[in-house]
């Protein structure tokens, strides 16, 4: 783990552990090799919450425009953000994602495509299934309780109270959809991933008893 990533990760961990009593569930679902972490997305806090919830370095994709500010660009590069050109199209995005995975990394994606305004789970886009289909690596569903409550999209600054958590779920594998034609397989895997994230949300809201589904 590189020094800049370690330092920023520790600062984030201290912030969320002290102010928000952050907890992690289902960490055993994360493999030792490459994998796609597909998370709910309702807050600017989400990348930081996932960074402190895994023992390995995370990599993720970010809009090229986010790198224009020199300090913020340095910050997200230190957290392994990879710039995406807005005009490059989906094929370039998928190619970049597969390249990151082929290097042995954990790749964070937000399959909803944008932050929720109300904290609910939005319909998932097919990009995550596309990456899984071309890479063959597992998809780990994740849900982030509390992130919306402490920093909702309509607030310019976060709250200094409220609990946060990260819940990982049972991996999905592209190979389990091989009997379907490609279009149907992408649609079905996307639907299954959305259902898996919803199941994690319901599991947490019912008391987080036992192992996450």
CSV table of C-alpha atoms in Angstrom, one decimal:
chain,number,residue,atom,x,y,z
A,1,UNK,CA,0.0,0.0,0.0
A,2,UNK,CA,1.6,3.3,-1.1
A,3,UNK,CA,2.4,5.9,1.5
A,4,UNK,CA,0.0,8.6,0.3
A,5,UNK,CA,-2.9,6.1,0.1
A,6,UNK,CA,-2.1,4.8,3.6
A,7,UNK,CA,-2.0,8.3,5.1
A,8,UNK,CA,-5.3,9.5,3.5
A,9,UNK,CA,-6.9,6.2,4.4
A,10,UNK,CA,-5.9,6.5,8.1
A,11,UNK,CA,-7.2,10.1,8.2
A,12,UNK,CA,-10.5,8.9,6.8
A,13,UNK,CA,-10.7,5.9,9.1
A,14,UNK,CA,-10.1,8.2,12.2
A,15,UNK,CA,-12.8,10.6,11.0
A,16,UNK,CA,-15.4,8.0,10.5
A,17,UNK,CA,-14.5,5.8,13.4
A,18,UNK,CA,-14.6,8.7,15.9
A,19,UNK,CA,-17.5,10.7,14.5
A,20,UNK,CA,-19.7,8.1,12.9
A,21,UNK,CA,-18.7,4.8,14.7
A,22,UNK,CA,-18.2,3.1,11.3
A,23,UNK,CA,-18.7,-0.6,11.1
A,24,UNK,CA,-18.0,-3.2,8.4
A,25,UNK,CA,-20.1,-6.4,7.7
A,26,UNK,CA,-19.3,-9.2,5.3
A,27,UNK,CA,-15.7,-8.5,4.8
A,28,UNK,CA,-15.0,-12.2,4.3
A,29,UNK,CA,-16.8,-12.0,1.0
A,30,UNK,CA,-13.9,-10.0,-0.5
A,31,UNK,CA,-11.5,-12.3,-2.4
A,32,UNK,CA,-7.7,-12.1,-2.4
A,33,UNK,CA,-7.6,-11.5,-6.2
A,34,UNK,CA,-9.2,-9.0,-8.5
A,35,UNK,CA,-12.9,-8.2,-8.0
A,36,UNK,CA,-15.5,-5.6,-8.8
A,37,UNK,CA,-17.1,-3.9,-5.8
A,38,UNK,CA,-20.5,-2.6,-6.9
A,39,UNK,CA,-21.9,-0.3,-4.3
A,40,UNK,CA,-25.0,1.8,-3.6
A,41,UNK,CA,-24.3,5.6,-4.1
A,42,UNK,CA,-26.1,8.3,-2.1
A,43,UNK,CA,-23.3,10.5,-0.8
A,44,UNK,CA,-19.9,12.2,-1.6
A,45,UNK,CA,-18.7,10.1,1.4
A,46,UNK,CA,-19.2,6.8,-0.4
A,47,UNK,CA,-15.7,6.4,-1.9
A,48,UNK,CA,-14.1,7.2,1.4
A,49,UNK,CA,-16.3,4.8,3.3
A,50,UNK,CA,-15.4,2.0,1.0
A,51,UNK,CA,-11.7,2.9,1.1
A,52,UNK,CA,-11.6,2.4,4.9
A,53,UNK,CA,-13.8,-0.8,4.7
A,54,UNK,CA,-11.3,-2.9,2.8
A,55,UNK,CA,-7.9,-3.9,3.9
A,56,UNK,CA,-6.6,-3.7,0.3
A,57,UNK,CA,-6.2,-0.7,-1.9
A,58,UNK,CA,-9.2,0.2,-3.9
A,59,UNK,CA,-9.2,1.6,-7.5
A,60,UNK,CA,-12.0,3.5,-9.0
A,61,UNK,CA,-13.0,5.5,-12.1
A,62,UNK,CA,-13.7,9.2,-11.9
A,63,UNK,CA,-14.8,11.9,-14.4
A,64,UNK,CA,-11.9,13.6,-16.1
A,65,UNK,CA,-13.2,17.0,-15.0
A,66,UNK,CA,-12.6,16.1,-11.3
A,67,UNK,CA,-8.9,16.2,-12.0
A,68,UNK,CA,-8.8,19.8,-13.1
A,69,UNK,CA,-8.3,21.2,-9.6
A,70,UNK,CA,-4.7,20.6,-8.8
A,71,UNK,CA,-5.2,19.7,-5.1
A,72,UNK,CA,-8.3,17.6,-5.6
A,73,UNK,CA,-6.8,15.9,-8.6
A,74,UNK,CA,-3.7,15.0,-6.5
A,75,UNK,CA,-6.0,13.8,-3.7
A,76,UNK,CA,-8.1,11.4,-5.8
A,77,UNK,CA,-5.0,10.2,-7.7
A,78,UNK,CA,-3.5,9.3,-4.4
A,79,UNK,CA,-6.7,7.2,-3.8
A,80,UNK,CA,-6.2,5.4,-7.1
A,81,UNK,CA,-8.8,7.3,-9.2
A,82,UNK,CA,-8.4,6.7,-12.9
A,83,UNK,CA,-9.7,9.6,-15.2
A,84,UNK,CA,-12.4,8.9,-17.7
A,85,UNK,CA,-12.9,11.1,-20.7
A,86,UNK,CA,-16.5,12.1,-20.9
A,87,UNK,CA,-16.6,11.9,-24.7
A,88,UNK,CA,-14.8,8.6,-25.0
A,89,UNK,CA,-17.9,6.4,-24.6
A,90,UNK,CA,-18.7,3.3,-22.7
A,91,UNK,CA,-16.2,1.1,-24.6
A,92,UNK,CA,-13.3,3.2,-23.3
A,93,UNK,CA,-14.7,3.1,-19.7
A,94,UNK,CA,-15.0,-0.7,-19.8
A,95,UNK,CA,-11.6,-1.1,-21.3
A,96,UNK,CA,-10.1,1.0,-18.5
A,97,UNK,CA,-11.9,-0.9,-15.9
A,98,UNK,CA,-10.8,-4.3,-17.3
A,99,UNK,CA,-7.2,-3.1,-17.4
A,100,UNK,CA,-7.3,-2.1,-13.7
A,101,UNK,CA,-8.7,-5.6,-12.8
A,102,UNK,CA,-6.2,-7.4,-14.9
A,103,UNK,CA,-3.5,-5.8,-12.8
A,104,UNK,CA,-4.9,-7.6,-9.8
A,105,UNK,CA,-6.8,-4.7,-8.1
A,106,UNK,CA,-10.1,-4.3,-6.4
A,107,UNK,CA,-12.2,-2.0,-8.6
A,108,UNK,CA,-15.0,0.2,-7.1
A,109,UNK,CA,-18.0,1.0,-9.3
A,110,UNK,CA,-21.3,2.7,-8.6
A,111,UNK,CA,-23.7,0.9,-10.9
A,112,UNK,CA,-26.5,3.4,-10.3
A,113,UNK,CA,-24.4,5.9,-12.3
A,114,UNK,CA,-25.2,8.8,-10.0
A,115,UNK,CA,-26.0,9.7,-6.4
A,116,UNK,CA,-29.5,9.3,-5.2
A,117,UNK,CA,-31.3,12.5,-4.1
A,118,UNK,CA,-33.5,10.6,-1.5
A,119,UNK,CA,-31.2,7.9,-0.3
A,120,UNK,CA,-33.0,5.1,-2.1
A,121,UNK,CA,-31.4,2.7,-4.5
A,122,UNK,CA,-31.8,3.8,-8.1
A,123,UNK,CA,-32.2,1.4,-11.1
A,124,UNK,CA,-28.8,-0.1,-12.0
A,125,UNK,CA,-27.1,0.5,-15.3
A,126,UNK,CA,-25.6,-2.5,-17.2
A,127,UNK,CA,-22.0,-1.3,-17.2
A,128,UNK,CA,-21.0,-3.4,-14.2
A,129,UNK,CA,-22.3,-6.6,-15.8
A,130,UNK,CA,-20.5,-5.6,-19.0
A,131,UNK,CA,-17.2,-5.3,-17.1
A,132,UNK,CA,-17.8,-8.7,-15.4
A,133,UNK,CA,-18.6,-10.3,-18.8
A,134,UNK,CA,-15.3,-9.1,-20.4
A,135,UNK,CA,-13.1,-9.7,-17.3
A,136,UNK,CA,-14.5,-12.8,-15.7
A,137,UNK,CA,-13.9,-11.4,-12.2
A,138,UNK,CA,-16.5,-11.6,-9.4
A,139,UNK,CA,-18.9,-8.8,-8.5
A,140,UNK,CA,-19.3,-8.0,-4.8
A,141,UNK,CA,-22.5,-6.1,-4.0
A,142,UNK,CA,-22.1,-3.5,-1.3
A,143,UNK,CA,-24.5,-1.2,0.6
A,144,UNK,CA,-23.6,1.9,2.7
A,145,UNK,CA,-26.0,2.5,5.5
A,146,UNK,CA,-25.9,6.0,6.9
A,147,UNK,CA,-23.9,7.7,4.2
A,148,UNK,CA,-27.0,9.6,2.9
A,149,UNK,CA,-28.0,10.5,6.5
A,150,UNK,CA,-24.6,12.1,7.3
A,151,UNK,CA,-24.0,13.8,3.9
A,152,UNK,CA,-27.1,13.8,1.6
A,153,UNK,CA,-26.7,15.1,-1.9
A,154,UNK,CA,-28.7,18.3,-1.2
A,155,UNK,CA,-26.3,19.4,1.6
A,156,UNK,CA,-23.1,21.3,0.8
A,157,UNK,CA,-21.3,20.1,3.9
A,158,UNK,CA,-21.6,16.8,6.0
A,159,UNK,CA,-23.1,16.4,9.4
A,160,UNK,CA,-20.8,15.6,12.3
A,161,UNK,CA,-23.1,12.9,13.8
A,162,UNK,CA,-24.9,9.8,12.7
A,163,UNK,CA,-23.6,6.2,12.3
A,164,UNK,CA,-22.2,4.8,9.1
A,165,UNK,CA,-21.5,1.2,7.9
A,166,UNK,CA,-20.5,-0.8,4.9
A,167,UNK,CA,-22.2,-4.2,4.1
A,168,UNK,CA,-20.6,-6.6,1.6
A,169,UNK,CA,-22.7,-9.4,0.1
A,170,UNK,CA,-22.4,-12.7,-1.7
A,171,UNK,CA,-20.4,-12.4,-4.9
A,172,UNK,CA,-22.0,-12.7,-8.3
A,173,UNK,CA,-20.1,-14.6,-11.1
A,174,UNK,CA,-20.5,-14.0,-14.8
A,175,UNK,CA,-20.1,-17.8,-15.5
A,176,UNK,CA,-23.4,-18.4,-13.8
A,177,UNK,CA,-25.2,-16.7,-16.7
A,178,UNK,CA,-23.4,-18.5,-19.5
A,179,UNK,CA,-26.5,-20.5,-20.5
A,180,UNK,CA,-28.3,-17.2,-21.5
A,181,UNK,CA,-27.6,-15.2,-24.7
A,182,UNK,CA,-25.4,-12.3,-24.0
A,183,UNK,CA,-28.1,-9.6,-24.0
A,184,UNK,CA,-30.3,-11.6,-21.6
A,185,UNK,CA,-27.3,-12.5,-19.4
A,186,UNK,CA,-26.3,-8.8,-19.0
A,187,UNK,CA,-29.9,-7.9,-18.2
A,188,UNK,CA,-30.3,-10.7,-15.7
A,189,UNK,CA,-27.0,-10.1,-13.9
A,190,UNK,CA,-27.8,-6.4,-13.6
A,191,UNK,CA,-31.3,-7.3,-12.1
A,192,UNK,CA,-29.7,-9.8,-9.7
A,193,UNK,CA,-27.1,-7.2,-8.6
A,194,UNK,CA,-29.8,-4.7,-7.9
A,195,UNK,CA,-31.8,-7.2,-5.9
A,196,UNK,CA,-28.6,-8.2,-4.0
A,197,UNK,CA,-28.0,-4.6,-2.9
A,198,UNK,CA,-31.6,-4.2,-1.8
A,199,UNK,CA,-31.3,-7.4,0.2
A,200,UNK,CA,-28.2,-6.0,2.0
A,201,UNK,CA,-30.2,-2.8,2.8
A,202,UNK,CA,-33.1,-4.9,4.2
A,203,UNK,CA,-30.7,-7.1,6.2
A,204,UNK,CA,-29.1,-4.1,7.9
A,205,UNK,CA,-32.4,-2.5,8.6
A,206,UNK,CA,-33.7,-5.6,10.3
A,207,UNK,CA,-30.9,-5.6,12.8
A,208,UNK,CA,-27.8,-6.9,10.9
A,209,UNK,CA,-28.1,-10.3,12.5
A,210,UNK,CA,-25.8,-13.1,11.3
A,211,UNK,CA,-23.9,-13.1,8.0
A,212,UNK,CA,-25.1,-10.6,5.3
A,213,UNK,CA,-26.9,-12.4,2.4
